[in-house]
Coordinates of C-alpha atoms and ligand atoms in Angstrom, one line a residue:
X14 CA 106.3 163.6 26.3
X15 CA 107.5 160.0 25.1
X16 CA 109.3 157.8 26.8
X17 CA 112.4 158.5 25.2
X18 CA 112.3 162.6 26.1
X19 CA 111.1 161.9 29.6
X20 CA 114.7 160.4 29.9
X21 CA 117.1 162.6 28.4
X22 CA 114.9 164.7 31.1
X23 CA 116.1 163.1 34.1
X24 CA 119.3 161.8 32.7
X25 CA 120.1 165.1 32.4
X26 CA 118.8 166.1 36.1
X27 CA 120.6 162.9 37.2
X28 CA 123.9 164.6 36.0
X29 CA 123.4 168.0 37.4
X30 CA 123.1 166.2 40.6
X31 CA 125.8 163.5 40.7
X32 CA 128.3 165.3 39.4
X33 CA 130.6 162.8 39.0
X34 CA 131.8 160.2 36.6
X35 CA 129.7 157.5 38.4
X36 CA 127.0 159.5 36.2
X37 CA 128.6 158.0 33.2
X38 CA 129.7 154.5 34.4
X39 CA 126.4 153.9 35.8
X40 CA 123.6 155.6 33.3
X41 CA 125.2 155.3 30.1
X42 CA 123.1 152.7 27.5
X43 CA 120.1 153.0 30.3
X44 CA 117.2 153.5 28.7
X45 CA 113.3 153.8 30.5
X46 CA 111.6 150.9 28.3
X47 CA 107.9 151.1 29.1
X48 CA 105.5 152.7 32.1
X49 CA 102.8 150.5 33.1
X50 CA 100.6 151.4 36.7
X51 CA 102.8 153.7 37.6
X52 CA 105.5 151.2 37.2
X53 CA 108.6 152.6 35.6
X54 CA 110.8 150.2 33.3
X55 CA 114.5 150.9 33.2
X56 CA 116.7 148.8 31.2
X57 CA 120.5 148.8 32.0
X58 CA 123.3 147.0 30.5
X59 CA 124.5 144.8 32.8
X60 CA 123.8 143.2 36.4
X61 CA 126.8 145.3 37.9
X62 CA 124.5 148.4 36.9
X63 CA 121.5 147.3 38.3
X64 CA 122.8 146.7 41.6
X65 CA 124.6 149.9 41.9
X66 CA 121.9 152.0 40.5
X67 CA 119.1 150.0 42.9
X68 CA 120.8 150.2 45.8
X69 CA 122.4 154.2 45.4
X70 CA 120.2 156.3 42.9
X71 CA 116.9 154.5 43.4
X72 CA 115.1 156.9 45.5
X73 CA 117.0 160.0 43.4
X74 CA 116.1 158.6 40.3
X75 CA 112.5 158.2 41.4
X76 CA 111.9 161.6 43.0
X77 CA 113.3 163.1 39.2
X78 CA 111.3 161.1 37.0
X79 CA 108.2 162.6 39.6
X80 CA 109.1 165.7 38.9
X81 CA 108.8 165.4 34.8
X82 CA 105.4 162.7 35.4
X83 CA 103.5 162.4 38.3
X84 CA 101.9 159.3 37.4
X85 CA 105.4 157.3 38.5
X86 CA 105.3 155.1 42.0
X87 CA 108.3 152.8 41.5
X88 CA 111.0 151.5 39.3
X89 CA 111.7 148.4 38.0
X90 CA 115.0 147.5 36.6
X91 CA 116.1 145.2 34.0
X92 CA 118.9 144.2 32.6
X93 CA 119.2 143.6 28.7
X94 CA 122.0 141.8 27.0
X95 CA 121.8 143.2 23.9
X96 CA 123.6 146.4 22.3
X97 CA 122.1 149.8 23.5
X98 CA 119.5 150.9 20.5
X99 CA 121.0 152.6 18.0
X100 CA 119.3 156.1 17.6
X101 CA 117.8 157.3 14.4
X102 CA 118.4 160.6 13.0
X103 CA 115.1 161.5 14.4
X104 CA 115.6 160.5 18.0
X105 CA 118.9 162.8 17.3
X106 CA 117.2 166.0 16.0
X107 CA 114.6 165.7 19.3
X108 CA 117.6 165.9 21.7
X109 CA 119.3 168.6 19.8
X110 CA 116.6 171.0 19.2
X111 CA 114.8 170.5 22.7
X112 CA 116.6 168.8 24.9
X113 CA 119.4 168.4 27.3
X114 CA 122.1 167.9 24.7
X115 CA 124.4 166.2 27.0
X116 CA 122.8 163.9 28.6
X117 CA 122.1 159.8 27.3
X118 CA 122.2 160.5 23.7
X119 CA 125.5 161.8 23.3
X120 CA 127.2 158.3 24.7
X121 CA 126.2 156.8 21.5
X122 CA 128.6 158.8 19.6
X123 CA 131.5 157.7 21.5
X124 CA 134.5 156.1 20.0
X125 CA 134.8 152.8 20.6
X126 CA 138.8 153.0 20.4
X127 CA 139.9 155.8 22.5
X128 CA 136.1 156.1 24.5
X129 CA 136.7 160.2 23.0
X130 CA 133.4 161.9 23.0
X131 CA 133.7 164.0 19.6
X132 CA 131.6 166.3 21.1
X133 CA 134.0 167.9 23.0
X134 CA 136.7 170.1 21.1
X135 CA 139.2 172.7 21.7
X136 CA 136.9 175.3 19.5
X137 CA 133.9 174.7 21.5
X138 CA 136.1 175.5 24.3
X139 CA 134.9 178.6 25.7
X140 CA 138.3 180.7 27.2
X141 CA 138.6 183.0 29.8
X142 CA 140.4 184.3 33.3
X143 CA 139.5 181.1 35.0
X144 CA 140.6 178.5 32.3
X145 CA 143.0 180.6 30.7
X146 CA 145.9 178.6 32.0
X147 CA 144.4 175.5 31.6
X148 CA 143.4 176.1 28.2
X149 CA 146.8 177.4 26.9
X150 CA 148.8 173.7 28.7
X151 CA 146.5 171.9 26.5
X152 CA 147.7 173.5 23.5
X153 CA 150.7 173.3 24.0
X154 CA 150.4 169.9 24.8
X155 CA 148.9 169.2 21.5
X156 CA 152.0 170.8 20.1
X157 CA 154.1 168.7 22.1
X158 CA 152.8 165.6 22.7
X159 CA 154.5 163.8 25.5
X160 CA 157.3 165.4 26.2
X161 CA 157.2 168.8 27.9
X162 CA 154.5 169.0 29.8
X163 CA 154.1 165.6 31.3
X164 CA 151.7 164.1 32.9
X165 CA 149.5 167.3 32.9
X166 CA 147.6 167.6 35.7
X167 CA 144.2 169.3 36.0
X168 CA 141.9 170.2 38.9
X169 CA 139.0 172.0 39.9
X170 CA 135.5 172.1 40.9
X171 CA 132.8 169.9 39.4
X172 CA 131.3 171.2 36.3
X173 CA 133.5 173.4 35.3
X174 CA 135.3 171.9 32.1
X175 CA 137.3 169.4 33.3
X176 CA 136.4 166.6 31.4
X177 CA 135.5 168.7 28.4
X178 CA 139.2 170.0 27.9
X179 CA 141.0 167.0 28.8
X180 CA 138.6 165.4 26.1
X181 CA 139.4 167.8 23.5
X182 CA 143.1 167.2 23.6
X183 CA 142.6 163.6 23.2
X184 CA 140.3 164.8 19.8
X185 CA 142.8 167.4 18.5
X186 CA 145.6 164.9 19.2
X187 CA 143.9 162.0 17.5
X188 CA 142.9 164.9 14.4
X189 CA 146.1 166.2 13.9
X190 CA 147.8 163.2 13.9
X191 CA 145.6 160.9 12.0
X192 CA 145.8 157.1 13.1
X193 CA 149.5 157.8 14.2
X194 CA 149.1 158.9 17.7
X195 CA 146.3 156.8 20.0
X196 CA 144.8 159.0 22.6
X197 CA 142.8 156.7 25.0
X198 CA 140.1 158.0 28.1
X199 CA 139.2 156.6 31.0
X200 CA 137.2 157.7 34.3
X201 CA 139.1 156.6 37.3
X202 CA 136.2 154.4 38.1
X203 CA 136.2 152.5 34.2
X204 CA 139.7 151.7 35.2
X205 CA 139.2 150.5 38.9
X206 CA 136.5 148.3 37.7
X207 CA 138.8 147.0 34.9
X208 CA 141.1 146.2 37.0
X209 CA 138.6 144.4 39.7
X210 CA 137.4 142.3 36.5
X211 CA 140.8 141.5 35.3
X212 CA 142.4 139.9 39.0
X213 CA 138.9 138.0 39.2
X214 CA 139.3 136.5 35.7
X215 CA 143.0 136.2 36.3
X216 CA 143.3 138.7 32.9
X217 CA 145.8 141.5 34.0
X218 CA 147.6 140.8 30.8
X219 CA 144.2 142.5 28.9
X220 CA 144.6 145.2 31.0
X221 CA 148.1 145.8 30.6
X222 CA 147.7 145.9 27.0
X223 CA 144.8 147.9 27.0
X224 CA 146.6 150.8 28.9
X225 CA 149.8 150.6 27.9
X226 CA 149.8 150.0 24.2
X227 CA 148.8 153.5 23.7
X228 CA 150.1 157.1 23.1
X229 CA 147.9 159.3 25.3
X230 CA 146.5 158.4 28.9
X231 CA 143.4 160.5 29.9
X232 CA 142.1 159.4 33.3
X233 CA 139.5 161.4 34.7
X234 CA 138.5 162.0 38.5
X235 CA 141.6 160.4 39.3
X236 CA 140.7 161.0 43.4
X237 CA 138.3 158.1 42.9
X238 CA 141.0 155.6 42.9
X239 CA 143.1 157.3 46.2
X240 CA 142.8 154.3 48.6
X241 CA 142.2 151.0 46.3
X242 CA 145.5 149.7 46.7
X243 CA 145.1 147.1 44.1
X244 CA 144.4 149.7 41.3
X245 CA 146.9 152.3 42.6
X246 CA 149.5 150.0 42.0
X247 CA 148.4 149.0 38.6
X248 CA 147.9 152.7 37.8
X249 CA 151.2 153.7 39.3
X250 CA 152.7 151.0 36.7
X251 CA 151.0 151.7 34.0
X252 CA 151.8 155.3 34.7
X253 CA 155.9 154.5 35.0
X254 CA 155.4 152.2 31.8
X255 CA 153.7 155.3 29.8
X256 CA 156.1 157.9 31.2
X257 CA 159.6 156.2 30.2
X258 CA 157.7 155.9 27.0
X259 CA 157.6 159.4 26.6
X260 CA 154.1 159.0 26.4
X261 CA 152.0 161.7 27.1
X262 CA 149.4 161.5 30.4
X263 CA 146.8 163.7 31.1
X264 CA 144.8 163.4 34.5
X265 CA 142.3 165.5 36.1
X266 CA 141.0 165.8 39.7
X267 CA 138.5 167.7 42.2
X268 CA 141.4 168.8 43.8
X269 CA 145.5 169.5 43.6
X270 CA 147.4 166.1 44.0
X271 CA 148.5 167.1 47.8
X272 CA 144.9 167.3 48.6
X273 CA 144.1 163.7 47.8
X274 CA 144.4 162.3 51.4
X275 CA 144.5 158.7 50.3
X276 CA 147.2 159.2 47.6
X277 CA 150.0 157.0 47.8
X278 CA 153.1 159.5 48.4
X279 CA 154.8 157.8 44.9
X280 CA 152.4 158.8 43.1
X281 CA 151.5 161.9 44.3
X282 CA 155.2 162.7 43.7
X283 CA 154.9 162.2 40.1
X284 CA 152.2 164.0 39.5
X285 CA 153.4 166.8 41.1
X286 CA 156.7 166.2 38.6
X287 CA 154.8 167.3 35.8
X288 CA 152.3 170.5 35.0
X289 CA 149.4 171.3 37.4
X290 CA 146.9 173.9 36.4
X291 CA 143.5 174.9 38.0
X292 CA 140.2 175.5 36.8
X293 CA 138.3 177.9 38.4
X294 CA 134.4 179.7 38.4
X295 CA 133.8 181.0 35.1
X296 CA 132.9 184.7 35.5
X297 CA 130.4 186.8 33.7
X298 CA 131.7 187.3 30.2
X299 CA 132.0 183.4 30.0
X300 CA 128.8 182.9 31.2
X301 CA 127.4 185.1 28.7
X302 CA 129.5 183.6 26.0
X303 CA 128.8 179.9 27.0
X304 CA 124.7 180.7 27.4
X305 CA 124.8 182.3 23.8
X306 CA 127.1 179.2 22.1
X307 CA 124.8 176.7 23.6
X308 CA 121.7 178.8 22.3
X309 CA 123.3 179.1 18.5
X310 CA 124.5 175.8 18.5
X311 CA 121.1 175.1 18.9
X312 CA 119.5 177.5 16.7
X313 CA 117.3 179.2 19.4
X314 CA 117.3 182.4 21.3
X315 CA 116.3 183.9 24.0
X316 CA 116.3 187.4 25.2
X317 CA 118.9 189.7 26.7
X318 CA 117.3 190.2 30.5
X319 CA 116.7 185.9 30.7
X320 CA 120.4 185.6 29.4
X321 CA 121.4 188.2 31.5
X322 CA 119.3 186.5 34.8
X323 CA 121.0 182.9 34.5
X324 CA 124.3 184.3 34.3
X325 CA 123.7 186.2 37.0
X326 CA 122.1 183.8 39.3
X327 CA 124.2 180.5 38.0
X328 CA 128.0 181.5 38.6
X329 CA 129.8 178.1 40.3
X330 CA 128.8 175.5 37.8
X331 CA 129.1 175.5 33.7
X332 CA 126.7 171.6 34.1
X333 CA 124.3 173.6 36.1
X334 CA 124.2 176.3 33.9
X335 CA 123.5 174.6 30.8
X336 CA 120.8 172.5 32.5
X337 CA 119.2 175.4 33.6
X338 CA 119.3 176.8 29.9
X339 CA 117.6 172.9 28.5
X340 CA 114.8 173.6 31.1
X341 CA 114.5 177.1 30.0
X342 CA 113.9 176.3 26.8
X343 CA 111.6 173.2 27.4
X344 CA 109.4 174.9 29.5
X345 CA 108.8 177.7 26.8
X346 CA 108.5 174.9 24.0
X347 CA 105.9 173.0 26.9
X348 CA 103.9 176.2 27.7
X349 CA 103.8 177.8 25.0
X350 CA 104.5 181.1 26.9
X351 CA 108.0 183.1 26.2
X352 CA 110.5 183.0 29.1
X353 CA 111.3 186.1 30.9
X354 CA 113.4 187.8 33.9
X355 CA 110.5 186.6 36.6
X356 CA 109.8 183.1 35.1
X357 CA 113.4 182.4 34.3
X358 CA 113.8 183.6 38.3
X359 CA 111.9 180.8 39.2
X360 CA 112.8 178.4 36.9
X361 CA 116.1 178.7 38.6
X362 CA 115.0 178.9 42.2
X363 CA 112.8 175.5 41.8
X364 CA 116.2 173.8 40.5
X365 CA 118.6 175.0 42.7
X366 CA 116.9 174.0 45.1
X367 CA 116.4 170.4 43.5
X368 CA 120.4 170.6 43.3
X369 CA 120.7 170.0 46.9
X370 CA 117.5 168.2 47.5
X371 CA 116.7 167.3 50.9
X372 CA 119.3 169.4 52.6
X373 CA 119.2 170.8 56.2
X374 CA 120.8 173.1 57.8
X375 CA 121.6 170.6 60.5
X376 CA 123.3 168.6 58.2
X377 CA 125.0 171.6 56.8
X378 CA 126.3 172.1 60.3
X379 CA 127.2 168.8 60.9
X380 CA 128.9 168.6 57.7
X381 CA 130.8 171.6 58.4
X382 CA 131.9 170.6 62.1
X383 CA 133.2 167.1 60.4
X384 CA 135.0 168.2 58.6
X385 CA 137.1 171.0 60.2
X386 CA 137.1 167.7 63.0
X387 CA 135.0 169.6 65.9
X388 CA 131.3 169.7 67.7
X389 CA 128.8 171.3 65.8
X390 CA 127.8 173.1 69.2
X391 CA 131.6 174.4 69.1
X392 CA 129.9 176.6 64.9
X393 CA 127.6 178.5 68.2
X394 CA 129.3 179.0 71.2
X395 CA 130.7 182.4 72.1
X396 CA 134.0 180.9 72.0
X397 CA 136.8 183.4 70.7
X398 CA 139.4 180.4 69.5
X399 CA 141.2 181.1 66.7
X400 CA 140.6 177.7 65.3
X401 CA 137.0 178.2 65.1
X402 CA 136.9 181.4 62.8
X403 CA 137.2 179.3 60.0
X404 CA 134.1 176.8 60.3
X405 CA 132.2 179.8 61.7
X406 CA 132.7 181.8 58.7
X407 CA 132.3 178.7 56.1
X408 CA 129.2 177.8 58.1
X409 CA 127.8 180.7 57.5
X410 CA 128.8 180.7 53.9
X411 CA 127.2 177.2 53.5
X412 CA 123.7 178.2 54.9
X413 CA 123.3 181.4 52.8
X414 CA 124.9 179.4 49.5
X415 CA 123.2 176.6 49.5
X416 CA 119.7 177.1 51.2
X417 CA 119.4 180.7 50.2
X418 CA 118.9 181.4 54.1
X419 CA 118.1 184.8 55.2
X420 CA 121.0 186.7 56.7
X421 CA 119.0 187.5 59.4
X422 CA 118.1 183.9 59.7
X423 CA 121.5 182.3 59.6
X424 CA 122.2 185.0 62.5
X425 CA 119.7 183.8 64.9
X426 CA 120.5 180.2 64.7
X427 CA 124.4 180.7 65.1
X428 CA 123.8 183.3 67.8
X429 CA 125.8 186.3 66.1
X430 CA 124.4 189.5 64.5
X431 CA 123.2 189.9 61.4
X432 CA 126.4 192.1 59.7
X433 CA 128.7 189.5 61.2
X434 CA 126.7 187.2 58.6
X435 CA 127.5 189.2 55.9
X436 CA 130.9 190.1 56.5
X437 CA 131.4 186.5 56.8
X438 CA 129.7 185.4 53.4
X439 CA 131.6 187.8 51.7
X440 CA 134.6 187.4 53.1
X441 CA 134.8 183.9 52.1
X442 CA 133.3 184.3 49.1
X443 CA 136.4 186.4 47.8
X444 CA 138.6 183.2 49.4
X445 CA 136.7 181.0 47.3
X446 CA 137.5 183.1 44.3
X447 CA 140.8 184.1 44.8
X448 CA 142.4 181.1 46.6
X449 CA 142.1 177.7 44.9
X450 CA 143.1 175.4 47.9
X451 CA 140.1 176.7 50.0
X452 CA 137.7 176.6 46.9
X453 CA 138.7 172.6 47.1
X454 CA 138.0 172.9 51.5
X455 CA 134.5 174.2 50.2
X456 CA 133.8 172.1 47.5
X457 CA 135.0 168.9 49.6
X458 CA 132.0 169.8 52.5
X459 CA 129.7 169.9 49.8
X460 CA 130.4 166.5 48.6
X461 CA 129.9 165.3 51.7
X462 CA 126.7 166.5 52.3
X463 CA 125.8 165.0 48.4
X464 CA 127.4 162.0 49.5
X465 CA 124.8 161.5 52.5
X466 CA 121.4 162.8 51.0
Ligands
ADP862 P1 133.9 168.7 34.9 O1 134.6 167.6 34.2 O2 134.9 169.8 35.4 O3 133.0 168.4 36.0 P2 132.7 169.1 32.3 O4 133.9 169.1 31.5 O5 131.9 167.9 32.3 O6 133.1 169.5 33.8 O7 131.8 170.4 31.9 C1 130.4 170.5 32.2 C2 129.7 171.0 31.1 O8 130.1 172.4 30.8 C3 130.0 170.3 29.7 O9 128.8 170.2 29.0 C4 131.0 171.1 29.1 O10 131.0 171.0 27.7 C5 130.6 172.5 29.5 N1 131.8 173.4 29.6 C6 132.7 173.5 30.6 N2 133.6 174.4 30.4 C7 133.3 174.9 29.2 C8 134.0 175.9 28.4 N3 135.0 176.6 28.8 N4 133.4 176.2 27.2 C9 132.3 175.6 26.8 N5 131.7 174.6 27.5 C10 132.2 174.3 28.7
MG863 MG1 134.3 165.6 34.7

């Protein structure tokens, strides 16, 4: 494996597991330079990079790269000045045929005027139940840009499309419209540093300009910015500026706008003043139909039963599913050896488990117990309290979801019998699926435990 592959590799695992636009603020133009004695070379673009990367993804990063080649004991980072390498056709074809297609290489392609990623489009879109809503707002938004549906505001769990669709209006806007309409994207964390850079420099002007002189808004993971005053405000005026403009804004979220606890009321308000749609879990069909795209699209196959076993086994994340597929296919190009139901089994177990690292079920407790504000001895005791149903219940859920405990298991160490277990995973298992506000409770405890390994 060169260089190069080894990290598209971890890039890719990188994403799976930060699931967040900090992915792409931090990692994009990084590239691993050169391995010497175990030492690892990264190169990053700038200083701001290198300290956030040394000082949160470090020990991540480290523990990936492991995984892919054992000979690495420590990373080094540097910081180069000059333009990220442009990639030759060759480096291209590499990452399309073998490897994780969305990870590092595709940031090259990105338009330097509206930061749109061409990759994602309203055709590749795969539709269904979950998105079905969602999908249909963005046409009509590209019908009517500005006007009708506006701001439109998008939410759900990570991996599931977010930025993809909100990213394919921009594209079909800026298509259909050629050079007339300027669609311009931004992650919530692009702007807040923008706007960090600009009061330093004394430069708000720039950023006025930048932001306002356009046609379309899209700002993604807008709950990043809920509690930086400085950048609500200028958001909330950019926002008003846009909006009398008839300008059309787009934003997307982890979560409905009334769950963002640090919100300013204002401008939660207005977002609520416009169209709000969920995303939710893909189910089966889609799956199916997004495992067989990505194969075709990259002109390999795989057979029925493994296609079959992913779909079945990876059901809450559309990121984690097609990483799973990339390291499907890289481990038959690796071994030499065709994939099937019991190897693609464990292919999956091994990076599931990877997914929430070095999790314990203490911490799942704990995690639990903050959040719903109680003890974690309170998730055991015999207490009948109405209150504690709940975190019982999603306790319970937790330990069988993310550590694949026994039910048995899970029983013993919160005292209760084993049924009880499984009435309570499935019981809030059909919440999760059929009630979108307590999909967000769920998928905000499991932040929080990503956000302390
Ligand atoms: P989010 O922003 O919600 O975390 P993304 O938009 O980044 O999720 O989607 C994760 C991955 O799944 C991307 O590679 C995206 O192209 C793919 N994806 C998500 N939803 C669909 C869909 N409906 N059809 C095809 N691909 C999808
Ligand atoms: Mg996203």
């Amino acid at each position: 494996m060169d260089l190069n592959q080894l990290w598209q590799l971890t890039l890719g695992e990188m994403e799976i597991q930060l699931s967040r636009a900090s992915f792409a603020t931090w990692l994009k133009n990084s590239q691993l330079v050169d391995k010497r004695d175990g030492i690892f070379y990264i190169a990053l673009p700038n200083n701001f990079a290198k300290e956030w990367i040394e000082n949160k993804y470090q020990k991540n990063l480290l523990g990936i790269i492991r995984n892919f080649d054992s000979s690495a004991r420590k990373l080094e980072f540097l910081v180069t000045n000059q333009e990220p390498k442009v990639l030759s056709k060759k480096d291209l074809e590499i990452d399309f045929n073998k490897l994780d297609s969305q990870a590092g290489l595709d940031f090259a392609k990105v338009d330097p005027d509206t930061n749109l990623n061409p990759r994602y489009t309203l055709d590749s879109f795969i539709v269904g139940s979950s998105n079905e809503l969602a999908h249909a707002a963005a046409l009509a938004i590209v019908q009517d840009v500005g006007i009708k549906y506006n701001p439109f505001f998008i939410y759900g769990g990570v991996g599931l499309g977010k930025t993809h669709l909100i990213q394919a209006i921009g594209n079909e806007i800026k298509v259909r419209h050629k050079g007339k309409m300027r669609p311009k994207y931004v992650s919530s964390e692009k702007f807040t540093s923008d706007v960090v850079w600009a009061i330093r420099n004394k430069r708000m002007e720039d950023i006025k300009k930048k932001y306002r002189d356009v046609d379309v808004l899209i700002i993604d993971d807008i709950q990043f910015i809920g509690g930086k005053e400085k950048t609500e405000e200028e958001f909330f005026h950019t926002f008003n500026a846009l909006y009398e403009n008839n300008k059309q804004i787009i934003i997307s979220s982890d979560r409905p706008p009334q769950s963002i606890p640090t919100l300013e009321e204002r401008l939660r308000s207005r977002f609520e003043g416009g169209l709000t749609t969920d995303i939710n879990y893909p189910e089966y069909e889609m799956r199916i139909a997004i495992i067989k795209n990505r194969l075709q699209a990259a002109n390999r196959q795989l057979s029925d039963e493994v296609i079959d076993t992913v779909a079945n086994l990876i059901k809450r994340n559309i990121r984690e599913l097609e990483g799973v597929l990339n390291k499907i296919l890289f481990y038959q190009d690796k071994k030499g050896v065709e994939v099937d139901r019991k190897i693609a089994q464990e292919i999956i177990e091994k990076s599931t488990q990877n997914f929430f690292g070095r999790i314990s079920d203490d911490q799942i407790l704990k995690a639990v117990a903050a959040f719903y504000n109680i003890e974690t001895p309170d998730l055991i005791t015999r207490s009948r309290k109405k209150e504690m149903v709940e975190p019982r219940q999603v306790a319970m859920y937790l330990l069988r979801d993310i550590l694949r405990m026994s039910y048995p298991y899970i029983g013993e160490k919160l005292g209760r019998d084993h049924t009880t277990v499984i009435h309570s995973f499935e019981k809030i298992n059909q919440e999760i699926n059929k009630n979108s506000p307590f999909n967000q409770k769920i998928i905000m405890i499991k932040e929080s435990l990503h956000n302390k390994s």
